[in-house]
Amino acid sequence: MEKIGIVGGGAMGSGIAQVAATAGHPVVVYDIHESALERSRVKLASIMSRLVEKNKISDREALSIQQKIQYTQHLEDVAKADLVIEAVVEHLEVKQKIFKALDAQMAPNSILASNTSSLSVASIAAACEHPERVIGIHFFNPAPLMKLVEIIPAVQTDAATVSSAISMIKNWGKTTVVAKDTPGFIVNRVARPFYGEAIRILEEGIADVATIDWAMTTIGGFRMGPFSLMDYIGHDVNYTVTETVFKAFYYDPRYRPSFTQKRLSEAGYLGRKAGRGFYDYTNDKEKLHPRKDNQLGQAIVQRIVVMLINEAADALFWQVASRDDIDLAMVKGVNYPQGLLQWADEWGIDHCVMLLDKLYEDYREDRYRCSPLLRRMAKNAQGFYSAKT
Ligand code: NAI
């Protein structure tokens, strides 16, 4: 069984190590901080005993998974692996230094991957003598529970690296999608309006937080409303992703972050973990009073979903990923009730174009520009999955 190296024993590194060990691989986790390694070990032990309590795994399996993972503060130990997945802090210089050192020590046919969410894989690979074996393997948090993994070949990556990475991650029981090395890859790009448009509706005073969340879950069928979800993710994390994507797209107004979320972040109202975000978790009353007006709810859902559809269509237009992978990514990565391109077909492409054009007409903002792909498809009476809609 191939040996797996993990660089960075934080939230993601620990989760990925658990996934690889559960799939039967010997794993080495490297971190510069002894305390991080200790935390990782303790956390895994507690996850394992919980799984045993719930009868998900046996005592023996739990022990075997833990025994498969070795913790180290020596990078050389990781360099012996067949596949290394790096999950250290999101700083290009730190990642480049690690990649350069590993690239110099690792066997020629081994693979070097990064779990980066926002840096370009090309910029990390550029630090290596052999950038053709560098690839993005992007897990979602928590890695053991989230089924989706985005595979991101850099311009330098060779085809053999891509196919080996895909087959390895599939063997770990994950669903893989392939994304172009562009900001936000698939999920973090296509999902932006779920947050941004919901905040916009709030800021315009069309509906309050509880009403928008109620509409999106009850009428839209989403598992969590946008405000509950942002509170869950944390405004520091969610705002940073939004800002990073905005900057990376050369300040395209479609991805512009909101002051509302920035202020929450600045105030320390980071969401659930702080006891307060859009909701006050010390006083849950506010959450209980959405305005359950079906007409208002439908209008809200329609506006957010059509913006998501536009984003998904544009990702396809720019060949960020295939139609199937874009839909799969949103269903498996963020639990959307159905794929957005499928949704577009259901509503009818011409109807989506009409809704977007209406928003554009109302606001005259570039944010609401319709994707050229949707417009072309409407003109040709095409659907994403069917010839005609
Ligand atoms: P974290 O802060 O929990 O863990 C980072 C770990 O890296 C820490 O244990 C730290 O001690 C270690 N570290 C820092 N510098 C190091 C170095 N030079 N050598 C070795 N170890 C070093 O961070 P988290 O959340 O696990 O994120 C790690 C990576 O995964 C980042 O690139 C992030 O963008 C990406 N990611 C994070 C997700 C999330 O939801 N947290 C989701 C998907 C990707």
CSV table of N, CA and C in Angstrom, one decimal, residues 213-223 297-298 301 305 336-338 343:
chain,number,residue,atom,x,y,z
A,213,ASP,N,-33.5,32.9,5.5
A,213,ASP,CA,-33.1,31.5,5.8
A,213,ASP,C,-34.3,30.6,5.7
A,214,TRP,N,-35.5,31.0,6.2
A,214,TRP,CA,-36.7,30.2,6.1
A,214,TRP,C,-37.0,29.9,4.6
A,215,ALA,N,-37.0,30.9,3.8
A,215,ALA,CA,-37.3,30.8,2.4
A,215,ALA,C,-36.4,29.8,1.7
A,216,MET,N,-35.1,30.0,2.0
A,216,MET,CA,-34.1,29.1,1.3
A,216,MET,C,-34.2,27.7,1.7
A,217,THR,N,-34.5,27.4,2.9
A,217,THR,CA,-34.6,26.0,3.4
A,217,THR,C,-36.0,25.4,3.0
A,218,THR,N,-37.1,26.2,3.3
A,218,THR,CA,-38.4,25.6,3.2
A,218,THR,C,-38.8,25.6,1.7
A,219,ILE,N,-38.6,26.7,1.0
A,219,ILE,CA,-39.0,26.8,-0.4
A,219,ILE,C,-37.9,26.3,-1.3
A,220,GLY,N,-36.7,26.8,-1.0
A,220,GLY,CA,-35.6,26.4,-1.9
A,220,GLY,C,-35.1,25.0,-1.8
A,221,GLY,N,-35.3,24.4,-0.6
A,221,GLY,CA,-34.8,23.0,-0.4
A,221,GLY,C,-33.4,22.9,0.0
A,222,PHE,N,-32.7,24.0,0.4
A,222,PHE,CA,-31.3,24.0,0.8
A,222,PHE,C,-31.3,23.5,2.2
A,223,ARG,N,-30.2,22.7,2.6
A,223,ARG,CA,-30.1,22.2,3.9
A,223,ARG,C,-30.0,23.2,5.0
A,297,GLY,N,-41.1,34.8,-0.1
A,297,GLY,CA,-40.1,33.7,-0.1
A,297,GLY,C,-39.7,33.2,-1.4
A,298,GLN,N,-40.7,33.0,-2.3
A,298,GLN,CA,-40.4,32.6,-3.6
A,298,GLN,C,-39.5,33.6,-4.4
A,301,VAL,N,-35.9,33.3,-3.1
A,301,VAL,CA,-35.3,32.1,-3.6
A,301,VAL,C,-34.9,32.2,-5.0
A,305,VAL,N,-31.1,31.8,-6.4
A,305,VAL,CA,-30.9,30.7,-7.3
A,305,VAL,C,-30.5,31.1,-8.7
A,336,TYR,N,-26.2,21.1,-2.1
A,336,TYR,CA,-27.3,21.7,-2.7
A,336,TYR,C,-28.4,20.7,-3.1
A,337,PRO,N,-29.6,21.1,-3.1
A,337,PRO,CA,-30.7,20.0,-3.3
A,337,PRO,C,-30.6,19.4,-4.7
A,338,GLN,N,-30.1,20.1,-5.7
A,338,GLN,CA,-29.8,19.6,-7.0
A,338,GLN,C,-28.8,20.4,-7.7
A,343,TRP,N,-31.1,22.6,-12.5
A,343,TRP,CA,-32.1,23.5,-12.1
A,343,TRP,C,-32.4,24.5,-13.2
